[in-house]
CSV table of C-alpha atoms and ligand atoms in Angstrom, one decimal:
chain,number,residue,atom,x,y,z
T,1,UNK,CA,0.0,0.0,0.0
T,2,UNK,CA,1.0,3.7,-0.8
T,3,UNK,CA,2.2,5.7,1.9
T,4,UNK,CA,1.3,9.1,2.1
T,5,UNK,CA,1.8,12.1,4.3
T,6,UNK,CA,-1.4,13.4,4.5
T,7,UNK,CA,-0.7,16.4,7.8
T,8,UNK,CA,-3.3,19.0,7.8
T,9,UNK,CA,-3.9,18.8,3.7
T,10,UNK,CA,-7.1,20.2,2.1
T,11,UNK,CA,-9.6,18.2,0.2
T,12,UNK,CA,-8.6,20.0,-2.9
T,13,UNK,CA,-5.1,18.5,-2.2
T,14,UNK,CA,-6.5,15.6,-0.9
T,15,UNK,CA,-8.8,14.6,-4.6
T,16,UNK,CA,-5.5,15.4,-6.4
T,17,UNK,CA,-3.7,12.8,-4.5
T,18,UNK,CA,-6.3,10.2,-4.7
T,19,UNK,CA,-6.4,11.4,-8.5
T,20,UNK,CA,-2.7,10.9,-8.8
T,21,UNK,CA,-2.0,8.0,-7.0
T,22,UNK,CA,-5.3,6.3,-9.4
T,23,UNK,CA,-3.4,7.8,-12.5
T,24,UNK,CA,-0.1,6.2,-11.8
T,25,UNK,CA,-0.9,3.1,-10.9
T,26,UNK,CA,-2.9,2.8,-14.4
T,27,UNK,CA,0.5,3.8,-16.1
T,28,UNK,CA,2.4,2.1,-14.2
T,29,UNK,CA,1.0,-1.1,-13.7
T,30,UNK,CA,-1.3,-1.4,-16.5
T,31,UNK,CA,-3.3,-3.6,-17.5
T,32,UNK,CA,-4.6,-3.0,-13.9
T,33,UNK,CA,-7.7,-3.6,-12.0
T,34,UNK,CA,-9.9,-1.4,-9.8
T,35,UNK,CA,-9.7,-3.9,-7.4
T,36,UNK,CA,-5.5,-3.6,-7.8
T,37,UNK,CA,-5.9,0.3,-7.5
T,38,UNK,CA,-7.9,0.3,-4.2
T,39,UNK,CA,-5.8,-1.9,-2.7
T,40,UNK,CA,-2.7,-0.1,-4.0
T,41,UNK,CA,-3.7,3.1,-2.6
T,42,UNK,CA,-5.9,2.1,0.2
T,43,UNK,CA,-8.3,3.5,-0.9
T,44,UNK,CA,-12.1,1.8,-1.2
T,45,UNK,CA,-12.9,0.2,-4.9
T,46,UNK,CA,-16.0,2.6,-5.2
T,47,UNK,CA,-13.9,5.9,-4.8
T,48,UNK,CA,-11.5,4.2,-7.1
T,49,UNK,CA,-14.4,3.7,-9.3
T,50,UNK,CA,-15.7,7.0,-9.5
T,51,UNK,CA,-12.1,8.4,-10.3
T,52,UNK,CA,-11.7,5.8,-13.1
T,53,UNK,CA,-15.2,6.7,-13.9
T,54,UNK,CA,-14.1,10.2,-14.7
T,55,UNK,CA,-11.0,9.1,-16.2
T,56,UNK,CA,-12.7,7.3,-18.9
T,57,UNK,CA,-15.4,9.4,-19.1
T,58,UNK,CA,-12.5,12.0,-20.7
T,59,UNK,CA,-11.0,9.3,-22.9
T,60,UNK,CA,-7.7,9.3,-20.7
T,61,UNK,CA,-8.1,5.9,-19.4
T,62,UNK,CA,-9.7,2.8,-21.2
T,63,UNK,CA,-10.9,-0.4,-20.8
T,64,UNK,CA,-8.7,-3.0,-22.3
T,65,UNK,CA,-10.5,-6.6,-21.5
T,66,UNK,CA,-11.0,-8.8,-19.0
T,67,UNK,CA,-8.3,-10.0,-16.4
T,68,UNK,CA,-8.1,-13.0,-14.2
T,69,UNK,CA,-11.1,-14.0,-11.8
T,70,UNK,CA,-10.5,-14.1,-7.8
T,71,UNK,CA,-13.3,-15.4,-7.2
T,72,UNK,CA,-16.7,-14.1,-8.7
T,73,UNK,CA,-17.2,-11.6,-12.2
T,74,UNK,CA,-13.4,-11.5,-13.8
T,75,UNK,CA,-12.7,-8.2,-13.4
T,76,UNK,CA,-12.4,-5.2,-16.6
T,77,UNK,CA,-8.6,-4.3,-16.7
T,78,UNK,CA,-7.5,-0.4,-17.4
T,79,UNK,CA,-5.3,1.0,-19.3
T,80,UNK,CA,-3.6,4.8,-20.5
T,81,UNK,CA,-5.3,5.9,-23.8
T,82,UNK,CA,-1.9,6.8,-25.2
T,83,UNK,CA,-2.5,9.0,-28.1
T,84,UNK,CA,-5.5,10.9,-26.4
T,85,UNK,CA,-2.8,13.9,-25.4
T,86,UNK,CA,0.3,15.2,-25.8
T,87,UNK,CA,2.8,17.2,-24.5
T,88,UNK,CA,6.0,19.0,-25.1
T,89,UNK,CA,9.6,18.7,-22.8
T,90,UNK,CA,12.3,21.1,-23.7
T,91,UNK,CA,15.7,21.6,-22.2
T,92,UNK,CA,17.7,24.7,-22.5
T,93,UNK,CA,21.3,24.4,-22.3
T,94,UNK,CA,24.1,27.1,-22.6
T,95,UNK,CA,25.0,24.6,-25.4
T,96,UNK,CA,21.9,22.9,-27.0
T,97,UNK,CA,18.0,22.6,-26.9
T,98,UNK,CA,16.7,19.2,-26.7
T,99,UNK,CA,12.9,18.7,-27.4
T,100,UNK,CA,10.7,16.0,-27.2
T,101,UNK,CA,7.3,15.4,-28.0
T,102,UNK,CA,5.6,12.5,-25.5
T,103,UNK,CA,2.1,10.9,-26.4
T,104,UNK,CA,0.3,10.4,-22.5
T,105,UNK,CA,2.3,7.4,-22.0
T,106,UNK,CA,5.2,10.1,-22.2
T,107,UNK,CA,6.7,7.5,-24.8
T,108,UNK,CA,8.9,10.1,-27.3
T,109,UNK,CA,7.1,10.2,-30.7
T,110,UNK,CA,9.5,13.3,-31.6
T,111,UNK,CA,12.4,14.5,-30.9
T,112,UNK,CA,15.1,17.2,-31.8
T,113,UNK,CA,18.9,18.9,-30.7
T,114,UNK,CA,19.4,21.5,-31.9
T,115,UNK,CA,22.4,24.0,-30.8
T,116,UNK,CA,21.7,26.7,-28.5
T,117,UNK,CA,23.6,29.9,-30.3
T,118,UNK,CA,23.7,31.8,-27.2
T,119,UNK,CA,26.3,34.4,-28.8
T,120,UNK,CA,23.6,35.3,-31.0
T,121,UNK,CA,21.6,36.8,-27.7
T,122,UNK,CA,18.9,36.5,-26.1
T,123,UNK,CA,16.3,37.6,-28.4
T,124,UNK,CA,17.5,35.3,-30.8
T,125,UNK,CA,17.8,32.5,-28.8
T,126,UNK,CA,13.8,33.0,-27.5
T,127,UNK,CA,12.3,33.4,-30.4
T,128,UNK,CA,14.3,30.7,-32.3
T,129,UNK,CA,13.0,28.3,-29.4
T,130,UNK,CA,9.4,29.3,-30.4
T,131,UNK,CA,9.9,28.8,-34.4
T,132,UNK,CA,11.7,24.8,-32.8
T,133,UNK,CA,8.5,24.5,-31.2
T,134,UNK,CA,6.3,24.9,-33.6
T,135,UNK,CA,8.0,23.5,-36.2
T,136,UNK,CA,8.4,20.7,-34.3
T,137,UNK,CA,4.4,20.1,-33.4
T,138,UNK,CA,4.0,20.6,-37.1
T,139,UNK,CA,6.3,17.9,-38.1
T,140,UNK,CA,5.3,15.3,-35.6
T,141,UNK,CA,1.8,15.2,-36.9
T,142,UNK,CA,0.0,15.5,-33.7
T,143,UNK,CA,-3.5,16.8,-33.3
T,144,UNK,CA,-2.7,20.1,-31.9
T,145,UNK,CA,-6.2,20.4,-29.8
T,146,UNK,CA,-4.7,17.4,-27.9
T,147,UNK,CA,-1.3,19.4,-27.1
T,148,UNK,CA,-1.8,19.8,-23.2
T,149,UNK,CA,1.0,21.9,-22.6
T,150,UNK,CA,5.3,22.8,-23.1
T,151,UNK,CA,7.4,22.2,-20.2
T,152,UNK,CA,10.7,24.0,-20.3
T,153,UNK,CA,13.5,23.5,-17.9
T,154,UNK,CA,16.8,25.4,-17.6
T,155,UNK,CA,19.7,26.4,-15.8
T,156,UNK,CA,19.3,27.8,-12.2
T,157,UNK,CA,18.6,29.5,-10.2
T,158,UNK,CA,15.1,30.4,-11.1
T,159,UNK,CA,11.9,31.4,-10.1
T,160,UNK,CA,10.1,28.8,-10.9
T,161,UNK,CA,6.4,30.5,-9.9
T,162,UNK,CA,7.6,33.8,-11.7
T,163,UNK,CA,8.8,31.2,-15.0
T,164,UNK,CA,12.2,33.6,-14.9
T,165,UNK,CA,15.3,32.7,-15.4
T,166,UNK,CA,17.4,34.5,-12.8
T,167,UNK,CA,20.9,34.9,-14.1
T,168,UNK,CA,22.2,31.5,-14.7
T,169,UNK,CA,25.8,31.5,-14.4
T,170,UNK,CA,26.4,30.0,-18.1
T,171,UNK,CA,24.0,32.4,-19.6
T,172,UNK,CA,25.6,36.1,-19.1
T,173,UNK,CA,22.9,38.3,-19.3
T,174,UNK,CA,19.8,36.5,-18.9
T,175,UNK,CA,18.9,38.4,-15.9
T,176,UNK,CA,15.0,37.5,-14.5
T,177,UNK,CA,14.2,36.4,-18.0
T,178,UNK,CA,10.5,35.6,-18.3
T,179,UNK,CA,10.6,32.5,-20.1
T,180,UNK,CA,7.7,31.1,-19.3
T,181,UNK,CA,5.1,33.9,-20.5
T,182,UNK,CA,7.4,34.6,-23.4
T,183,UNK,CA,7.2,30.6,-24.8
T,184,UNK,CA,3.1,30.5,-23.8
T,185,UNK,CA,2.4,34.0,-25.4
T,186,UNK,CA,4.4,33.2,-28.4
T,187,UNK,CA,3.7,29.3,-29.1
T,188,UNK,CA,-0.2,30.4,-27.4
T,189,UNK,CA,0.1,26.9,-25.8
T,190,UNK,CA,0.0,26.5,-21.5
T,191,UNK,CA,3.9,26.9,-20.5
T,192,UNK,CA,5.4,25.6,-17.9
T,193,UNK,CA,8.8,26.1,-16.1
T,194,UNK,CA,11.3,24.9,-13.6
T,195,UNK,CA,15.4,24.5,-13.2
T,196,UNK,CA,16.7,21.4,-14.7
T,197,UNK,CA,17.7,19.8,-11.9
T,198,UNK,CA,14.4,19.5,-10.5
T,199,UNK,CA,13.1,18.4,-14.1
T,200,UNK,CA,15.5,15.5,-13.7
T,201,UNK,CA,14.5,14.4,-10.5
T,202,UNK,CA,11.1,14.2,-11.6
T,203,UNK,CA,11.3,12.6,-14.8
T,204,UNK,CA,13.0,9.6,-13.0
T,205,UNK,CA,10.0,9.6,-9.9
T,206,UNK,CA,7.3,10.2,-13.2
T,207,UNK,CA,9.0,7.8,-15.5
T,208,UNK,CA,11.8,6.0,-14.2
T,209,UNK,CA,13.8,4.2,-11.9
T,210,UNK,CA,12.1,6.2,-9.1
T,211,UNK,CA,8.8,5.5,-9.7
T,212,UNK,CA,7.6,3.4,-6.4
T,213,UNK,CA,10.1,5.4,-4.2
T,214,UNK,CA,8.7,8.8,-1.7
T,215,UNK,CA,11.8,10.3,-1.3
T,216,UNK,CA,14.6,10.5,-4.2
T,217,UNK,CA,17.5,13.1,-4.8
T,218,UNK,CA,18.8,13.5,-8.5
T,219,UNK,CA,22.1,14.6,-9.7
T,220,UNK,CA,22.7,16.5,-12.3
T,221,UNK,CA,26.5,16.2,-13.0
T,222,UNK,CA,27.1,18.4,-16.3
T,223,UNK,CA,30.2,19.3,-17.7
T,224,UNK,CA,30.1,22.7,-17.0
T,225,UNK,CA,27.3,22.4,-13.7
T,226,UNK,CA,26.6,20.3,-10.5
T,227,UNK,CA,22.9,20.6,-9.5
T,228,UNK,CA,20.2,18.9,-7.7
T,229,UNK,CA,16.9,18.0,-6.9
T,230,UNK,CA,14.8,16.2,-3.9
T,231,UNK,CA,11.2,14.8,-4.0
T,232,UNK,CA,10.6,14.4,-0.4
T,233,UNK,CA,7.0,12.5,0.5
T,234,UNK,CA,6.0,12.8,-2.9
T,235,UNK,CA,7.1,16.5,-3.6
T,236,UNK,CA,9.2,18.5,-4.8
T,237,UNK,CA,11.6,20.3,-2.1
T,238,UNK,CA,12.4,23.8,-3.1
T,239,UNK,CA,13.7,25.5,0.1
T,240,UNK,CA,13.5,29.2,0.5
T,241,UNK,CA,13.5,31.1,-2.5
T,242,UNK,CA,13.9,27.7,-4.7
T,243,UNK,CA,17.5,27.4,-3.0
T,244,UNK,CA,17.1,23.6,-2.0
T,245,UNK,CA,19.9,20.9,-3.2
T,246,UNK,CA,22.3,23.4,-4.7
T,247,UNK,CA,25.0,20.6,-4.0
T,248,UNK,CA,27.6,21.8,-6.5
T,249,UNK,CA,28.0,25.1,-4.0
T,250,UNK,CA,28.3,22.8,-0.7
T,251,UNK,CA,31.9,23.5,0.1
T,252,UNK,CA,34.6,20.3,0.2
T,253,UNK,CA,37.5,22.2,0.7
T,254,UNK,CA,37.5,25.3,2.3
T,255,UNK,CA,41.1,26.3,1.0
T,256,UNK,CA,40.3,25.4,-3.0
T,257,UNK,CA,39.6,27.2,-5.8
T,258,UNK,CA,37.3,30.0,-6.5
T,259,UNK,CA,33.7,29.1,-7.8
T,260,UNK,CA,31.8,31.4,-9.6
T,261,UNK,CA,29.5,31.6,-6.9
T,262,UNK,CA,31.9,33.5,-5.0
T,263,UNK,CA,33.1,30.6,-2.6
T,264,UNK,CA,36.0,28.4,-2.7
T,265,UNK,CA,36.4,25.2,-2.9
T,266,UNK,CA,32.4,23.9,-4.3
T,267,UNK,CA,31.9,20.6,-5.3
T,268,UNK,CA,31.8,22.0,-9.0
T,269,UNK,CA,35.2,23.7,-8.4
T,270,UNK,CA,36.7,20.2,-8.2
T,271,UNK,CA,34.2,17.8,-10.6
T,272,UNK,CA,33.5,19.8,-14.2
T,273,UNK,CA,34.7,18.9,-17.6
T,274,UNK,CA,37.2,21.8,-17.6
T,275,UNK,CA,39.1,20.6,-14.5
T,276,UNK,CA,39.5,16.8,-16.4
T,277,UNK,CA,40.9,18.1,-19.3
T,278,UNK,CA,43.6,20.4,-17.0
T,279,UNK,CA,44.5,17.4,-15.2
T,280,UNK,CA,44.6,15.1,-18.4
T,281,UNK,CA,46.4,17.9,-20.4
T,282,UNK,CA,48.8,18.5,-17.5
T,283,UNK,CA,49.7,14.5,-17.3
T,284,UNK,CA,50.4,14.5,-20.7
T,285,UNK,CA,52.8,17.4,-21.2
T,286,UNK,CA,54.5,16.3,-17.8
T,287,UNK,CA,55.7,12.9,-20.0
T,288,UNK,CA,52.8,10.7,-18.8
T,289,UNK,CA,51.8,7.7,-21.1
T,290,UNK,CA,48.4,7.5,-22.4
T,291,UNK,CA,46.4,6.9,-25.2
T,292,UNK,CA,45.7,10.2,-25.7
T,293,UNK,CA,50.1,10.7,-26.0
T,294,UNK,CA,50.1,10.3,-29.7
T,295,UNK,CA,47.8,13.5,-30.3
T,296,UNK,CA,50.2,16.5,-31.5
T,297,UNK,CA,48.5,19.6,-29.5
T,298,UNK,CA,47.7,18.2,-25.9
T,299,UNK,CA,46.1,22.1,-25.6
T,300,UNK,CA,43.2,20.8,-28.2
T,301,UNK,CA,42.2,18.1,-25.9
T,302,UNK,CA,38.5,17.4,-25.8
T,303,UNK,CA,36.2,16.1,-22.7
T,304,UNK,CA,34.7,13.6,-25.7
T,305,UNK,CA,38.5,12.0,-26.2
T,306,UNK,CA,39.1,11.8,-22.9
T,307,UNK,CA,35.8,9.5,-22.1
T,308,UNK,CA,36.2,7.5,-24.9
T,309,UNK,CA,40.1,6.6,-23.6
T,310,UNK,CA,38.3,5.6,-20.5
T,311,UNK,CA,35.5,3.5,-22.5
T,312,UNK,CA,39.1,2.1,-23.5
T,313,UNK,CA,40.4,1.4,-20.2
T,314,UNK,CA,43.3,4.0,-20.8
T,315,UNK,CA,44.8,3.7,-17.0
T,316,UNK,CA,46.1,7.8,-17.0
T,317,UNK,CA,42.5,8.9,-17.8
T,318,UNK,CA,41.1,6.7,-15.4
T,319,UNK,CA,43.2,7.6,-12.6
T,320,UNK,CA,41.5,11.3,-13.4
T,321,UNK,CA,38.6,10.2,-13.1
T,322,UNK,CA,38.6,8.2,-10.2
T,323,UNK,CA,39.3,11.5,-8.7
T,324,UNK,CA,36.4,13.2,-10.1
T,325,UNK,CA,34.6,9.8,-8.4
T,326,UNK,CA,35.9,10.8,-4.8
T,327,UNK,CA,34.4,13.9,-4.5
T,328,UNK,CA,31.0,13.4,-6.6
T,329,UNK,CA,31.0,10.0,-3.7
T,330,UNK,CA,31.6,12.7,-1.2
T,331,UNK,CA,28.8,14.7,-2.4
T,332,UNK,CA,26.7,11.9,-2.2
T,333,UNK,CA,27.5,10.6,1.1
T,334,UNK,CA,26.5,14.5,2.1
T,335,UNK,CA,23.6,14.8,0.6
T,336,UNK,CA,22.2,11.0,2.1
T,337,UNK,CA,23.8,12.3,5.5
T,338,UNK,CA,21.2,15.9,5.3
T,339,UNK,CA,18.4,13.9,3.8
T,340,UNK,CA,18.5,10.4,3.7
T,341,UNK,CA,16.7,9.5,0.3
T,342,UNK,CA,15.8,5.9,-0.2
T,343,UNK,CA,17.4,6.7,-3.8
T,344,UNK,CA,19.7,8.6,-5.7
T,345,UNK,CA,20.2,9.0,-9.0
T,346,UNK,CA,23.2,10.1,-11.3
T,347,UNK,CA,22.3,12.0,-14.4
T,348,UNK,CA,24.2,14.8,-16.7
T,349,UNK,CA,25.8,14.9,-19.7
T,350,UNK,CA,29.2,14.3,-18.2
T,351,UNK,CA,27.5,11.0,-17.5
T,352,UNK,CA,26.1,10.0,-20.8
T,353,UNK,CA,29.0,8.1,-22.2
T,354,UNK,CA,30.6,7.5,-19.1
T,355,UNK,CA,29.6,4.2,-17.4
T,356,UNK,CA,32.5,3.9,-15.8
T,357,UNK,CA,32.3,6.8,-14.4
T,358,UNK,CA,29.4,5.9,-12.7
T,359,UNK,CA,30.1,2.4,-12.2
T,360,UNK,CA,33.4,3.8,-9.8
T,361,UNK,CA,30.9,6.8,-8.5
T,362,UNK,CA,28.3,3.5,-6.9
T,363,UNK,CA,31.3,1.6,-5.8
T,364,UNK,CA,33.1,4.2,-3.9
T,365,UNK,CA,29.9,5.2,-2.0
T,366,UNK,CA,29.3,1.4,-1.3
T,367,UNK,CA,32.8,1.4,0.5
T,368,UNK,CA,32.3,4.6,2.2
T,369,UNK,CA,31.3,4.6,6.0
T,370,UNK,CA,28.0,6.0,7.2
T,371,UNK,CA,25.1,4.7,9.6
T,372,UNK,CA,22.8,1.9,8.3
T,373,UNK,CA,20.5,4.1,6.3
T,374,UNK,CA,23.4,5.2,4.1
T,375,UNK,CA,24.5,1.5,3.6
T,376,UNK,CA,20.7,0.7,2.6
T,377,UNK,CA,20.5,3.9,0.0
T,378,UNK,CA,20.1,3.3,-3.2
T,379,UNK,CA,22.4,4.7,-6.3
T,380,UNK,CA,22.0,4.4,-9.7
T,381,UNK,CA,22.8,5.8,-13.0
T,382,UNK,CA,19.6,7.8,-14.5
T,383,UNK,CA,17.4,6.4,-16.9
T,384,UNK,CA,17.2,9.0,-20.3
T,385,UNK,CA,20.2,10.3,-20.8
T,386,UNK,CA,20.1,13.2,-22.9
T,387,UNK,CA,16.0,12.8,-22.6
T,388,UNK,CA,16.4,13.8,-18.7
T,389,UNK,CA,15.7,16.7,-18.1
T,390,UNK,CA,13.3,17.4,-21.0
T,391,UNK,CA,11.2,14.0,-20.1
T,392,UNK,CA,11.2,16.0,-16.6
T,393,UNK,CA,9.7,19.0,-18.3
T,394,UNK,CA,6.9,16.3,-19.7
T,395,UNK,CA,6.8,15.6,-16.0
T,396,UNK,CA,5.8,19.3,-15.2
T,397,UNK,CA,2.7,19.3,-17.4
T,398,UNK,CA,1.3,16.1,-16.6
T,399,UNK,CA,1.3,17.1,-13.4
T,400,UNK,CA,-0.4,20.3,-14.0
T,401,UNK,CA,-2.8,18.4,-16.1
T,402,UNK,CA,-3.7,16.0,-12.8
T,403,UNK,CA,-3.9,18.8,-10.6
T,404,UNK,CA,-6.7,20.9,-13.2
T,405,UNK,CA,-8.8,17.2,-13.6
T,406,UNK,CA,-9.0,16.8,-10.0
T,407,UNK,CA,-10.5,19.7,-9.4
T,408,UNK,CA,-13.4,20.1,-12.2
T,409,UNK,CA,-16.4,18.5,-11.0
W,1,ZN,ZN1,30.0,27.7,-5.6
């Protein structure tokens, strides 16, 4: 049975959870019973019915067949009507825009990269993201009344109720950007918006690996960024002023380098792209033996190289990255020290192509000390890679969708 919180909630809140927890267990478990559902969520079959009632009623759920007697009528099993909405995820990098288009399953039926051409401004880059989306919606062929809504995630901080980007520090300039009314007014679809981070964490708890679990913390280790994000009981943990899970500014070494927070010695300072090509580069020239020793300008060294020596077993870039291990396992054991999350998951595009990176990131944590609830936490590599965080944006309108059907009578 489903654990929830429930505290001093509202019955607004309260239909919305029922709603929820009735929704996900169809998508997750379908072909499912009502019988399943209620027992599931603890809730009585005939509130489950009159929830399911509604669902099909608005062609979001359907009946599939008949499943297996217990005893008695066999019962009518449910399922998600796939194609009866869709919805747009979008991630905005510094470097690229990734966009998918999800049926209700939230299975991709489109997708695009495209680069990001910040030099080109701001202007340019916003209203070149509109033209991407609706060139996009025109190409995938969806029914556009059945478009529920764009999710856009981005670089931190934010504010995610205003939708503004707050000056992000690999955008220079974009200073309390409204993003959110500029996509919806432009595009004329329902926008939603929220830091990437917390778009990752969600698509793995909506989607992914995290799907049964109440309390989940998701790193997002990019090359030039370390963020996070926390569902706690269900929800989203912002903090004050959507500062929560900033892990890439908890101080490791109060002595190190400068970040560009301001402090020295982040967890970024000391696990980013930049730093493993210094340390590679720096190897190299000092005589050190590697694949990578054949290349004729050690100064045009590349992140990409470096991981695929590693793919290679290259011992030199290894050893570089085993470094980069320690302190993202230090980060880790910190974060399960503040909060204790049954699960964390590693995601970013430092990560995509680097399973061993991972792989060494698990097993240091494993061997690291800690109480019992440490030992018993959960880490794994994320589920979508370069998909993450936009799938997470999907993850922001379907759960604005939930929230709007649970409370029309
Ligand atoms: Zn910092």
């Amino acid at each position: 049975m489903v654990h929830v919180n429930v505290g001093s909630i509202n019955s607004e809140t309260m239909k919305a959870l029922n709603l929820k927890i009735v929704f996900d267990y169809i998508r997750r478990h379908e072909p499912t019973s009502r019988r399943d559902i209620a027992e599931y969520g603890g809730l009585t079959v005939a509130s489950v019915s009159k929830i399911t009632g509604k669902l099909i009623e608005k062609g979001l759920v359907v009946e599939t067949g008949e499943g297996q007697s217990v005893g008695g009528r066999k019962p009518a099993m449910l399922g998600i009507n796939a194609n009866c909405r869709y919805a747009v995820g979008i991630d905005l990098t510094a470097e690229y825009i990734k966009l998918v288009i999800t049926n209700f399953k939230a299975q991709v039926i489109y997708e695009l990269h495209s680069d990001t051409q910040l030099e080109r401004g701001k202007e340019y880059v916003l209203h070149r993201l509109c033209t991407l989306i609706l060139q996009s919606i025109e190409e995938s062929g969806i029914d556009k009344e059945k478009l529920i809504g764009i999710g856009l995630v981005s670089a931190g901080p934010c504010d995610h109720e205003k939708g503004s980007m707050q000056s992000p520090p690999n955008f220079p300039g974009w200073d309390n950007v409204k993003i959110r009314d500029y996509i919806q007014e432009n595009t004329g679809f329902p926008t939603f918006f929220d830091k990437d981070a917390v778009a990752a964490v969600m698509a793995e708890y909506w989607f992914g690996v995290a799907s049964e679990c109440n309390s989940v913390f998701a790193c997002l280790i990019n090359q030039s960024g370390f963020g996070g994000g926390l569902i706690a009981n269900g929800q989203i943990f912002r903090g004050y002023n959507d500062g929560a899970c900033e892990i890439g500014h908890t101080i490791i070494d109060v002595h190190g380098a400068k970040c560009a927070c301001g402090n020295y010695g982040c967890l970024e300072t000391l696990v980013n792209g930049s730093l493993i090509v210094k340390e590679v580069t720096d190897k190299l020239k000092l005589g050190n033996r590697s694949v990578l020793s054949q290349l004729d300008n050690y100064d045009k060294i590349t992140l990409a190289a470096i991981l695929q020596a590693v793919k290679n077993g290259d011992p030199l870039c290894r050893s570089v990255i085993d470094k980069t291990a320690d302190y993202i396992s230090a980060g880790i054991q910190n974060v399960a020290t503040i909060y204790s999350p049954e699960i964390i998951v590693l995601s970013g595009n430092m990560l995509w192509n680097c399973d061993y990176l991972i792989q060494t990131v698990i097993s240091k944590v494993q061997k690291r000390k800690g109480n019992k609830f440490i030992k018993s936490m959960t880490v794994v590599g994320g589920t979508f890679g370069e998909n993450q965080c936009a799938l997470g944006g999907v993850a922001l309108v379907l759960e604005n969708f939930y929230k709007e059907i649970s409370i029309e009578e």
